[in-house]
mmCIF file of C-alpha atoms in Angstrom:
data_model
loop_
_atom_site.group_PDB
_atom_site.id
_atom_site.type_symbol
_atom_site.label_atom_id
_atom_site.label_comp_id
_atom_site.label_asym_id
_atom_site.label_seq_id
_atom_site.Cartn_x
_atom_site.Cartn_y
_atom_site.Cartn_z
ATOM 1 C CA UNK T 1400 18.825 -19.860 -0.827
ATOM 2 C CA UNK T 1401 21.776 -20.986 1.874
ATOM 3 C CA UNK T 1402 19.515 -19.197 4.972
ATOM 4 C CA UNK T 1403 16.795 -17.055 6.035
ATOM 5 C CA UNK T 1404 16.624 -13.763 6.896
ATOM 6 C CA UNK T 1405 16.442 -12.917 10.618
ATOM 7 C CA UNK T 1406 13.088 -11.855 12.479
ATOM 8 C CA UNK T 1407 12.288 -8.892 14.692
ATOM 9 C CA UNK T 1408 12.076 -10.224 18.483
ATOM 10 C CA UNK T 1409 8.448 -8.737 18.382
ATOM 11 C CA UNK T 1410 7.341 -11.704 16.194
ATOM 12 C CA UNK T 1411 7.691 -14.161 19.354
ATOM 13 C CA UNK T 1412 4.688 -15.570 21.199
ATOM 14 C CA UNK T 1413 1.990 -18.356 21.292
ATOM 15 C CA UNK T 1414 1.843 -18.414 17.280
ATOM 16 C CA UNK T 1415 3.072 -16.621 14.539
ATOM 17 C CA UNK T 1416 1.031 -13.632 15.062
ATOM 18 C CA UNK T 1417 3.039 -10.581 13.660
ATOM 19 C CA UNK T 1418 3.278 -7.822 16.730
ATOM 20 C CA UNK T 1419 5.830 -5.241 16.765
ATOM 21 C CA UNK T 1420 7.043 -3.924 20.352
ATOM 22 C CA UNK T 1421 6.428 -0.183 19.286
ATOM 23 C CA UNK T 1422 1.946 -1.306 19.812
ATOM 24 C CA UNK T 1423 1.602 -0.308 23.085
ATOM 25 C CA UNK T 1424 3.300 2.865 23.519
ATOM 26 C CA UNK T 1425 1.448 3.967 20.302
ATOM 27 C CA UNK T 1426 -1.302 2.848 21.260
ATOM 28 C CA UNK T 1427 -1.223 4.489 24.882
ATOM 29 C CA UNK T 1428 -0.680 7.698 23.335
ATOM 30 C CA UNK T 1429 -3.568 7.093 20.549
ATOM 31 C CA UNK T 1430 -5.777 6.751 23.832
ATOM 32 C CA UNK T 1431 -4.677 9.841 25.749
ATOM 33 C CA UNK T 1432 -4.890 11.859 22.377
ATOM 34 C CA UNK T 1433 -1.401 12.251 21.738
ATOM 35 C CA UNK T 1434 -1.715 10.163 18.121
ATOM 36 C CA UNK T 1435 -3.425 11.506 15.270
ATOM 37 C CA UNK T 1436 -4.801 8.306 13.254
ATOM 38 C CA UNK T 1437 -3.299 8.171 9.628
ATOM 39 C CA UNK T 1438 -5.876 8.041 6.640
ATOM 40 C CA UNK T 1439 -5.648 4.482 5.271
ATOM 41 C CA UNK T 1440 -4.560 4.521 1.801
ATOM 42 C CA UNK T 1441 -6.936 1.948 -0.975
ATOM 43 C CA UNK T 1442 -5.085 -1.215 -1.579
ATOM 44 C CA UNK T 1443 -5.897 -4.629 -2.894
ATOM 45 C CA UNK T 1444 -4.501 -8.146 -2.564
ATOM 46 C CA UNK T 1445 -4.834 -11.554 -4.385
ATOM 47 C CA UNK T 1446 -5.508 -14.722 -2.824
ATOM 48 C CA UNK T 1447 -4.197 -16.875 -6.296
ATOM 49 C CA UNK T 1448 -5.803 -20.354 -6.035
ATOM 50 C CA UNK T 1449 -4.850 -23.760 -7.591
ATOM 51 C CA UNK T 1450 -6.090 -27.022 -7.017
ATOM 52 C CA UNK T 1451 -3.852 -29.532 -4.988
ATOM 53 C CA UNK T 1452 -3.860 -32.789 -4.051
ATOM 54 C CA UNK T 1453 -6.071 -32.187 -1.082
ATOM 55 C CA UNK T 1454 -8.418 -28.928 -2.116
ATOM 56 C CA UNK T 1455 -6.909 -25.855 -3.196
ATOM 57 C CA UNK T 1456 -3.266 -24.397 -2.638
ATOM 58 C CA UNK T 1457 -2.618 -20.966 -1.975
ATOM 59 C CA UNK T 1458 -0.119 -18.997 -3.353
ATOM 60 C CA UNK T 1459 2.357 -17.146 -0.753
ATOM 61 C CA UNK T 1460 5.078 -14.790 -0.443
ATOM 62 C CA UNK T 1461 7.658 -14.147 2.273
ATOM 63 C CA UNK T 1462 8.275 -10.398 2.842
ATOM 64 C CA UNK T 1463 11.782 -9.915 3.465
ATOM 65 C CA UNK T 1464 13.083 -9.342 7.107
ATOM 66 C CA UNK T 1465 14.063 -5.437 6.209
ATOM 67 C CA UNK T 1466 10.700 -4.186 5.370
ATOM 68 C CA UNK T 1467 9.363 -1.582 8.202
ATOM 69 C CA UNK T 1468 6.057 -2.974 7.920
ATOM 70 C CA UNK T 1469 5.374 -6.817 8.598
ATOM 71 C CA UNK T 1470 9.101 -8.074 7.693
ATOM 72 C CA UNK T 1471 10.043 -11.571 7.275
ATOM 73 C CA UNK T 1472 5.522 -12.378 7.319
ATOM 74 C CA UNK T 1473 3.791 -14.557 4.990
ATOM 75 C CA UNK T 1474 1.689 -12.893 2.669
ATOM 76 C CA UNK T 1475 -0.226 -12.239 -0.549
ATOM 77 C CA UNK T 1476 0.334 -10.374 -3.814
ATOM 78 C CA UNK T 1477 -0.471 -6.964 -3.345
ATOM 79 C CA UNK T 1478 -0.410 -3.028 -2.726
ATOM 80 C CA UNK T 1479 -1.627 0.034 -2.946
ATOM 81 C CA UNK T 1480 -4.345 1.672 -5.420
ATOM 82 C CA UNK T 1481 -2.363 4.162 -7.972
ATOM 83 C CA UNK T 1482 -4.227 7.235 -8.782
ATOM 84 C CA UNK T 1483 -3.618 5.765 -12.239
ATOM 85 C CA UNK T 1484 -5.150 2.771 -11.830
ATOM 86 C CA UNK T 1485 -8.581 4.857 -12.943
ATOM 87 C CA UNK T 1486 -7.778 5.530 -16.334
ATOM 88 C CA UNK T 1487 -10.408 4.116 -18.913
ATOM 89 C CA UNK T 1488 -9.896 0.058 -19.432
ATOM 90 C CA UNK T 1489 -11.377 -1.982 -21.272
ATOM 91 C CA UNK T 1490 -13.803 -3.943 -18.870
ATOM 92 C CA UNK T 1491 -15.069 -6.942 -18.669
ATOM 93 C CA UNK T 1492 -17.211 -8.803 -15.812
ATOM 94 C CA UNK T 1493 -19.747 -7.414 -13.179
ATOM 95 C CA UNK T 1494 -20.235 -3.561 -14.067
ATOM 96 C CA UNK T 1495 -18.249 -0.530 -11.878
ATOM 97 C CA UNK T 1496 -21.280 -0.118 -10.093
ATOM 98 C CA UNK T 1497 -22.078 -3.724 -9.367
ATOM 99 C CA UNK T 1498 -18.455 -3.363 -7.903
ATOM 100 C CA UNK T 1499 -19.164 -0.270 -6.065
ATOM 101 C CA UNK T 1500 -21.882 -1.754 -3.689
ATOM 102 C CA UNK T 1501 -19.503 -5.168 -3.466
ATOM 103 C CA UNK T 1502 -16.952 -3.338 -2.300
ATOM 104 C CA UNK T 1503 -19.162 -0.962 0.038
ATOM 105 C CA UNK T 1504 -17.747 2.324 -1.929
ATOM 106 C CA UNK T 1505 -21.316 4.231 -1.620
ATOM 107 C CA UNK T 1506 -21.910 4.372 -5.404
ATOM 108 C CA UNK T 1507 -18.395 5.885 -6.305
ATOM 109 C CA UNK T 1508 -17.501 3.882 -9.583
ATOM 110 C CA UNK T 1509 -13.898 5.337 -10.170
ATOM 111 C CA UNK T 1510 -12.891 4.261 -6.834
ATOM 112 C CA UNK T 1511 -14.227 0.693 -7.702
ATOM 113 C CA UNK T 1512 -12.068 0.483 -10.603
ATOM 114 C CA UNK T 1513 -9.327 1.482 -9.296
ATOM 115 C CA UNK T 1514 -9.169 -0.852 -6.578
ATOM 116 C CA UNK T 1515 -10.079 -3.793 -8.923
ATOM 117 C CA UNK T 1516 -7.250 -2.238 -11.214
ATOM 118 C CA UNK T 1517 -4.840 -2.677 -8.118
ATOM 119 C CA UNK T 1518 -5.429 -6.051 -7.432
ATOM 120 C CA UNK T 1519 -4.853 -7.103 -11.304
ATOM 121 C CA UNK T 1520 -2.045 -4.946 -11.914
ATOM 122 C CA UNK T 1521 -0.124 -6.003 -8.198
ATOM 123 C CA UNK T 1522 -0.755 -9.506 -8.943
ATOM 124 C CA UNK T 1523 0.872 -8.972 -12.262
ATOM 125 C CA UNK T 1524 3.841 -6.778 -10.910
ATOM 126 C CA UNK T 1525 4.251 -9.166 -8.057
ATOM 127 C CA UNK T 1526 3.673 -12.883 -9.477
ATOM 128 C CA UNK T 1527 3.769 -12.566 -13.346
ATOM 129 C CA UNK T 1528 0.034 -13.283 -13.823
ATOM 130 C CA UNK T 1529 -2.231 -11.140 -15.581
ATOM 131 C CA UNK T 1530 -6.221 -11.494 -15.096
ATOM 132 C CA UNK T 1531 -6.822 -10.180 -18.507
ATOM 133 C CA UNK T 1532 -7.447 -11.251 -22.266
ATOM 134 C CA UNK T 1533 -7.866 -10.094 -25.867
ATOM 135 C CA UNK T 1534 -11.360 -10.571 -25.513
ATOM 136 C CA UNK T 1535 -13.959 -10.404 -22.670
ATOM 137 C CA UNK T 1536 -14.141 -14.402 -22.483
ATOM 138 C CA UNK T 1537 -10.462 -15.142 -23.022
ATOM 139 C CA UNK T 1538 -7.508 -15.214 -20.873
ATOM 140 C CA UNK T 1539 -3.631 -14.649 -22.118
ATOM 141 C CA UNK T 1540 -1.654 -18.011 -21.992
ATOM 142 C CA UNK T 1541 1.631 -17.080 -21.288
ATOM 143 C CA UNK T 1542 3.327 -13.341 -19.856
ATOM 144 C CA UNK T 1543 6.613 -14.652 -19.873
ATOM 145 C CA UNK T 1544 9.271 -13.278 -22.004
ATOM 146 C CA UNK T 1545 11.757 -10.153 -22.595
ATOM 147 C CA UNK T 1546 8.666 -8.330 -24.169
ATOM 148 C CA UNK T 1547 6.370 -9.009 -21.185
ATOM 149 C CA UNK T 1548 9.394 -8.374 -18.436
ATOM 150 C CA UNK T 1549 9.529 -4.672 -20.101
ATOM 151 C CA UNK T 1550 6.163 -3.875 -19.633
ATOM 152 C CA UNK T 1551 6.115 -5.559 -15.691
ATOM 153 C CA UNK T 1552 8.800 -3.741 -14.883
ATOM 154 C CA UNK T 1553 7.518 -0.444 -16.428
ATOM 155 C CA UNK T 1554 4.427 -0.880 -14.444
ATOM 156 C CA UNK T 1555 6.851 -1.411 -10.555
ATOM 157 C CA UNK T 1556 8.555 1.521 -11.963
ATOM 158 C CA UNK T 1557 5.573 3.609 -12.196
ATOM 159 C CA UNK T 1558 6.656 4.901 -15.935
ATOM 160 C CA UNK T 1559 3.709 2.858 -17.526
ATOM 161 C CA UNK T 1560 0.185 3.460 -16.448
ATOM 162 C CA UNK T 1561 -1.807 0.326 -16.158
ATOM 163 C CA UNK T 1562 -4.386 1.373 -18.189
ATOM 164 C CA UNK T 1563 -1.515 2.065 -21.237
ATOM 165 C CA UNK T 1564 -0.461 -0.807 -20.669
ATOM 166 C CA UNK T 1565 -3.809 -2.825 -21.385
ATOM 167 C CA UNK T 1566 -4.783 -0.555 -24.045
ATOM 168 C CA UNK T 1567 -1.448 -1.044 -25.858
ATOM 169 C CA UNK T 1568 -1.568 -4.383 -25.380
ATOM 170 C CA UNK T 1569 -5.261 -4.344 -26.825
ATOM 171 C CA UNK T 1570 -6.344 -6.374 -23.583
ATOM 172 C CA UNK T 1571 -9.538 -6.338 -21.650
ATOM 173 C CA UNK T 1572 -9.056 -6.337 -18.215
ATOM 174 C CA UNK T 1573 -11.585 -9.490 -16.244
ATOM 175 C CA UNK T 1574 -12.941 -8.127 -13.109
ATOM 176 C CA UNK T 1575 -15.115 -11.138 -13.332
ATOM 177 C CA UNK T 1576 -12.000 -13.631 -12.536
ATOM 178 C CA UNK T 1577 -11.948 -11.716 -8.972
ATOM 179 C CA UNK T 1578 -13.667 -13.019 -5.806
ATOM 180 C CA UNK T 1579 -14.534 -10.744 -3.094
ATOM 181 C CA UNK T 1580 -13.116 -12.379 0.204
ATOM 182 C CA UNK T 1581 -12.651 -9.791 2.912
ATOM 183 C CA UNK T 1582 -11.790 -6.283 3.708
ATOM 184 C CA UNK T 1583 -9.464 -5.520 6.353
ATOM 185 C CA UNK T 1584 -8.074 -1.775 7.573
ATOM 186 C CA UNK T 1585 -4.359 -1.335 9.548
ATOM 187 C CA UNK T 1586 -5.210 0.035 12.979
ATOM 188 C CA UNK T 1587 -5.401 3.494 13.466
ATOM 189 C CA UNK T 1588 -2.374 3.210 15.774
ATOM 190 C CA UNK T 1589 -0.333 2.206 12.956
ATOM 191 C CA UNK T 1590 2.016 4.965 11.422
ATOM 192 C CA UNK T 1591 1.133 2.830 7.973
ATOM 193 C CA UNK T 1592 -2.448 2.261 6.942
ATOM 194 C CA UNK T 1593 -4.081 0.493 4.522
ATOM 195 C CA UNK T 1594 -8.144 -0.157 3.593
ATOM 196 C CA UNK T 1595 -7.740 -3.086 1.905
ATOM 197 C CA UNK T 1596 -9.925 -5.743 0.106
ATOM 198 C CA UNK T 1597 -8.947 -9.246 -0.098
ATOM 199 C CA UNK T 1598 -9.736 -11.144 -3.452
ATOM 200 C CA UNK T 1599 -9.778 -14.708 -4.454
ATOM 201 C CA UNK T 1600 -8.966 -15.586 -8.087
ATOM 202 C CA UNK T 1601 -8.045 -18.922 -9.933
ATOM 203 C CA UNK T 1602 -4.245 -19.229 -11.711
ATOM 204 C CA UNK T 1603 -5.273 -19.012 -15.084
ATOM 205 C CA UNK T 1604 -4.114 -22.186 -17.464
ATOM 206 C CA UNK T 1605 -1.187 -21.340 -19.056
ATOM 207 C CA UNK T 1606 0.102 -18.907 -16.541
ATOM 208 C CA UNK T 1607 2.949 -19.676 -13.801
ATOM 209 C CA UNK T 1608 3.659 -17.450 -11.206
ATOM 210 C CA UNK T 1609 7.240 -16.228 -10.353
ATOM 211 C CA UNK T 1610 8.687 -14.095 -7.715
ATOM 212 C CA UNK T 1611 8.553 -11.133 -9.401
ATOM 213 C CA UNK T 1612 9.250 -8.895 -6.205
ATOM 214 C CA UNK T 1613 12.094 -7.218 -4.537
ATOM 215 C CA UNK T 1614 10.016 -7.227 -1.533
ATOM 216 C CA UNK T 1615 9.784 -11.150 -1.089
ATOM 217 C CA UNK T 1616 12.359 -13.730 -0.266
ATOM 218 C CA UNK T 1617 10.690 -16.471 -1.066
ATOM 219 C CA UNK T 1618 7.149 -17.461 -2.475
ATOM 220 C CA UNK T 1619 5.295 -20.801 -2.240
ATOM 221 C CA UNK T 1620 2.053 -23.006 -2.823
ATOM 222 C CA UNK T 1621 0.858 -24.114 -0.022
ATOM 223 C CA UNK T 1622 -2.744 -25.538 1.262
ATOM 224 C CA UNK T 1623 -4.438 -23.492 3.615
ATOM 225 C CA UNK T 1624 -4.504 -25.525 6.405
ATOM 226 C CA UNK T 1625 -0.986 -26.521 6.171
ATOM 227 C CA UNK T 1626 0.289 -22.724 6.152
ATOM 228 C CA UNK T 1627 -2.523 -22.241 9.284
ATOM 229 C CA UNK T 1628 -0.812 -25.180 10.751
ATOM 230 C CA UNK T 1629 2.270 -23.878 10.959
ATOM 231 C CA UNK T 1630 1.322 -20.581 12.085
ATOM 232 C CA UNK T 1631 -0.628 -21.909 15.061
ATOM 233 C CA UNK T 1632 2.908 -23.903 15.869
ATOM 234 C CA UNK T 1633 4.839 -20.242 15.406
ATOM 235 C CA UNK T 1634 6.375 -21.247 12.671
ATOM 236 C CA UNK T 1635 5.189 -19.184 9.741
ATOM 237 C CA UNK T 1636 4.779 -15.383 10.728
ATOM 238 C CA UNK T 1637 1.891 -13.873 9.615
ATOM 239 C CA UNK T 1638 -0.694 -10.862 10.459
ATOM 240 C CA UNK T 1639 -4.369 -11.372 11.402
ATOM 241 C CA UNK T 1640 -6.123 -10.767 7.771
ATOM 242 C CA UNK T 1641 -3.404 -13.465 6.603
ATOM 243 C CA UNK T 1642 -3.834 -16.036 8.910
ATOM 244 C CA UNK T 1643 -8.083 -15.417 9.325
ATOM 245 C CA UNK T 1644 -8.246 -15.703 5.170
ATOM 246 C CA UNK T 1645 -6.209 -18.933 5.105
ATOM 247 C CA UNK T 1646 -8.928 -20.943 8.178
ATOM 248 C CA UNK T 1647 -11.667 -19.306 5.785
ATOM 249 C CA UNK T 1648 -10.053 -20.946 2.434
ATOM 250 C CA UNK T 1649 -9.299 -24.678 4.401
ATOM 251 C CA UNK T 1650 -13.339 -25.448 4.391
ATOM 252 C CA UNK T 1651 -13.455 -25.501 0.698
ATOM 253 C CA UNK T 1652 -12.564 -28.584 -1.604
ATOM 254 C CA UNK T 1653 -11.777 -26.825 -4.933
ATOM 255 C CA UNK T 1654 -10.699 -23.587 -6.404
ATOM 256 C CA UNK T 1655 -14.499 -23.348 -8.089
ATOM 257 C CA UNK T 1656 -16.223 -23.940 -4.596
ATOM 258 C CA UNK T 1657 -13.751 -21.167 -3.135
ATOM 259 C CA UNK T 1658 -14.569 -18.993 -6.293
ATOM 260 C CA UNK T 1659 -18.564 -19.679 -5.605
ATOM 261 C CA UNK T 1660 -18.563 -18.778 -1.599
ATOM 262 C CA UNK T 1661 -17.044 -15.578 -2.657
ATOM 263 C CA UNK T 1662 -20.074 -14.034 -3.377
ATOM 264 C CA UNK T 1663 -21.776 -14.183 -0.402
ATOM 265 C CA UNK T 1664 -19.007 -13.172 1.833
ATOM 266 C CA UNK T 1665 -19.147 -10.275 4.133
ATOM 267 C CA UNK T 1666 -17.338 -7.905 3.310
ATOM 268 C CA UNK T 1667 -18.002 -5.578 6.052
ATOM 269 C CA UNK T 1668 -14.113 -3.826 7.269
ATOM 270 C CA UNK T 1669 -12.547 -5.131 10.440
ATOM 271 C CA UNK T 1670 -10.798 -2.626 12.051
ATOM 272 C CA UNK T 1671 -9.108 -3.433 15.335
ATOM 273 C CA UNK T 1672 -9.933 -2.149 18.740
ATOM 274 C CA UNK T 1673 -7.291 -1.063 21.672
ATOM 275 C CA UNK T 1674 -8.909 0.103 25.108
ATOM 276 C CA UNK T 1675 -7.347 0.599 28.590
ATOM 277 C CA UNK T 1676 -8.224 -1.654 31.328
ATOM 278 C CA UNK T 1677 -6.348 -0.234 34.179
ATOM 279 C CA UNK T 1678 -2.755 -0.999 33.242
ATOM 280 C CA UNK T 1679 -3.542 -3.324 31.092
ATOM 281 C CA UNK T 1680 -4.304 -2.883 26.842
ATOM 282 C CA UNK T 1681 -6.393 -4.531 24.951
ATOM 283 C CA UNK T 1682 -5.520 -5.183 21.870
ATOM 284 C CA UNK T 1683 -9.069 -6.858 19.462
ATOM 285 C CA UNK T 1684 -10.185 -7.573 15.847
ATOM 286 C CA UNK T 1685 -14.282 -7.869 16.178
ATOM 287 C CA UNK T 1686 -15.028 -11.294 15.073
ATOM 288 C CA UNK T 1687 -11.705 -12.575 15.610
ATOM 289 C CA UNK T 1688 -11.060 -13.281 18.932
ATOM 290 C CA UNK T 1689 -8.312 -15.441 18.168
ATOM 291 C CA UNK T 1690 -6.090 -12.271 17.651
ATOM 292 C CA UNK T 1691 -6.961 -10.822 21.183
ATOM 293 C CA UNK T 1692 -4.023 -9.568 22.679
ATOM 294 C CA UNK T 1693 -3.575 -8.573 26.729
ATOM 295 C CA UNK T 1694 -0.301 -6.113 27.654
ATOM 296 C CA UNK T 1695 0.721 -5.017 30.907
ATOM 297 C CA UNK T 1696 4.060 -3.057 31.869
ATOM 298 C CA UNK T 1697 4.463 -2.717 28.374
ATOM 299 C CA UNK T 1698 4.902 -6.447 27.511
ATOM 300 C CA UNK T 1699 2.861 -9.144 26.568
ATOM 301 C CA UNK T 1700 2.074 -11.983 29.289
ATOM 302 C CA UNK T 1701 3.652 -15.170 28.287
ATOM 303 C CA UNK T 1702 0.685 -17.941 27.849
ATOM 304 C CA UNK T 1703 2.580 -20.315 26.265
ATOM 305 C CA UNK T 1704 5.917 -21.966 24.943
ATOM 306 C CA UNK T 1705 7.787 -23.966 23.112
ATOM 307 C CA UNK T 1706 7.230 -23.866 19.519
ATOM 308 C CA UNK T 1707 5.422 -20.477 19.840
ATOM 309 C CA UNK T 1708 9.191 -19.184 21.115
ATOM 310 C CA UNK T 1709 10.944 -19.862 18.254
ATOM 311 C CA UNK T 1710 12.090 -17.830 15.283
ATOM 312 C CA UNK T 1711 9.564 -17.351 13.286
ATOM 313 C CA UNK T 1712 11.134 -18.125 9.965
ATOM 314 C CA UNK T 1713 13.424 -20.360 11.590
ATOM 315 C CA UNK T 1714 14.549 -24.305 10.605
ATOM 316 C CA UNK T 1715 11.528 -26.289 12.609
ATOM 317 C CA UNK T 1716 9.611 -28.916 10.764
ATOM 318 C CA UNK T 1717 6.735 -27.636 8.638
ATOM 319 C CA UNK T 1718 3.242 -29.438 9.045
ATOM 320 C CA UNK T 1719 3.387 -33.270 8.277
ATOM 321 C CA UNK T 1720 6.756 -33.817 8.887
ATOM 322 C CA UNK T 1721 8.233 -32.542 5.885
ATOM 323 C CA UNK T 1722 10.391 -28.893 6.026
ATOM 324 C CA UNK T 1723 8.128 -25.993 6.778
ATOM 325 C CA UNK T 1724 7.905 -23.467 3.605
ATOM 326 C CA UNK T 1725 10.046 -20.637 4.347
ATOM 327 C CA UNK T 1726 12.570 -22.516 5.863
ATOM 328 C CA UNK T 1727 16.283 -22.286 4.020
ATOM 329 C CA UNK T 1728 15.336 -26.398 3.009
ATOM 330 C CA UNK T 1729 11.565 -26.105 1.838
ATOM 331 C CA UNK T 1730 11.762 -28.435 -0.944
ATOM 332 C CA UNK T 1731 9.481 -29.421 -3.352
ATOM 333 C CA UNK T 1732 6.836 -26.689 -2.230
ATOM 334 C CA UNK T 1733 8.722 -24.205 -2.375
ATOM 335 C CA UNK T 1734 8.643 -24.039 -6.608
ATOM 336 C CA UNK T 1735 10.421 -20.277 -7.118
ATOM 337 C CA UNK T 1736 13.619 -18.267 -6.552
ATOM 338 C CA UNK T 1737 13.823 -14.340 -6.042
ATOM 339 C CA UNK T 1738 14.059 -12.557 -9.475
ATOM 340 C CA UNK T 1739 15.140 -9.416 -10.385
ATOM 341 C CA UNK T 1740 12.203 -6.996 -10.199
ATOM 342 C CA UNK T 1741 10.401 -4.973 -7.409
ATOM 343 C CA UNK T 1742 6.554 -4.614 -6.476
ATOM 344 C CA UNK T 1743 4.586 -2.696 -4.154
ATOM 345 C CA UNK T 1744 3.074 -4.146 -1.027
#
């Protein structure tokens, strides 16, 4: 790839915190009852996990610069739930209502599946892999191929349901490969929302991911605490479930001890907070203080420089010394090209 797409001015600050210029006005009029909040539509999103040299590595893609919501950030395989995606499957793994309470759905079962449904059939639409087998035990190897292609892109296209595609396929989808991580819900300032729930799953052996995605520019592996590196230098652009997921994931030494802490993590939905102090909006995520944000006039304050003024997908060194992911030179990390194909984030 001979550059890098351009990023909005609103990306610029003390890190790579994504923060469009439209916030405060929105969320001025949200406050004086002027904005009616937007229901948040069910999504899912796959934190894919491989071991690395130094723990696990994440995989990440790179939304591309034109997308109206969260251009040219870092992010994970995923989207919205399909009304589809709760047709009958074959099912293996913790029951639908085991899932139900895990996900804090009150008991409703088809919503359950259809958010686990989203998460396998995104990460398959988006990255090639497929959390699902001929048997309840058993994985498939390989979903590369003309054959396979059809079927992906039959799914992005919406003329395949997900469960016809299973069925057809006589595959049993493994809800037990999934790791609940977090749940996280767009503000209600936002003229986009999403209710979404963060999973963590291991790349099955066999499987390689691709860029699958018309909505990526670039994808990578990538520890953690690298990527969190180079956010905190304002280098990788990214928005507050991203980044807080990735300083969760940098405490654990394998993919199986990530996999294991899933189960006892909250999954309680942070939803962020905007009050008026005067002139002055606040901007919070509870439990996240890190993504506090102060405007006045209309503008953030500046509390910082330097690297945290840069483009935020521009050419600075990446953590370590060696080019940052994203950047037009990323190297050896950066293991995939764009591919013909589209997804849904």
């Amino acid at each position: 790839m001979s550059s890098s797409p351009s990023t909005p001015a609103a990306t610029r600050g003390t890190n790579g915190q994504w923060y469009p210029p439209e916030w405060p006005e929105r969320i001025r009029a949200l406050a004086a009852g002027e904005l009616t909040p937007v229901t948040p539509r069910a999504a899912a999103t796959v934190l894919l996990l491989r071991d690395g040299a130094a723990g696990p590595d994440v995989y990440m893609l790179r939304r591309r610069a034109s997308m109206a919501f969260a251009g040219g950030a870092y992010a994970y395989p995923g989207g919205s739930v399909d009304p589809r995606d709760e047709g009958e499957v074959a099912w293996a793994g913790p029951s639908r209502e085991v899932w139900a309470r895990r996900l804090g759905l009150d008991g409703d079962t088809t919503a359950a599946q259809a958010v686990i449904c989203a998460a396998v059939r995104e990460t398959f639409e988006e990255a090639g892999v497929l959390l699902a087998g001929p048997t309840p035990d058993t994985v498939v190897a390989d979903t590369t191929g003309p054959d396979w292609e059809a079927d992906r892109a039959a799914l992005v296209a919406r003329e395949l349901p997900f469960a016809d595609f299973l069925l057809r396929r006589g595959l049993v989808l493994r809800s037990d490969l999934l790791g609940g991580w977090a749940r996280w819900i767009t503000p209600e300032f936002e003229p986009r929302r999403y209710d979404t729930w963060f999973f963590v799953a291991a790349l099955p052996a066999g499987q390689r991911t691709r860029n699958a995605s018309t909505e990526a520019d670039r994808t990578v592996w990538i520890a953690p605490r690298e990527a969190a590196a180079g956010y905190d230098r304002g280098e990788l652009l990214m928005m507050p479930p991203t980044i807080a997921t990735l300083r969760d994931l940098s405490g654990h030494r394998t993919v199986a001890e990530a996999l294991a802490a899933a189960a006892g993590r909250d999954l309680t939905p942070v939803l962020a907070r905007a009050r008026l102090v005067g002139e002055e909006l606040v901007l919070s995520w509870p439990g996240h203080e890190e993504f506090t944000r102060r405007v006045t006039g209309g503008r953030e304050p500046v509390t910082g420089g330097g690297e945290g003024d840069r483009d935020a997908t521009g050419r600075a060194a990446g953590p370590g010394g060696h080019p940052r992911p994203g950047g037009p030179d990323a190297g050896p990390r950066d293991t995939e090209r764009p591919a013909e194909g589209g997804g849904t984030t």
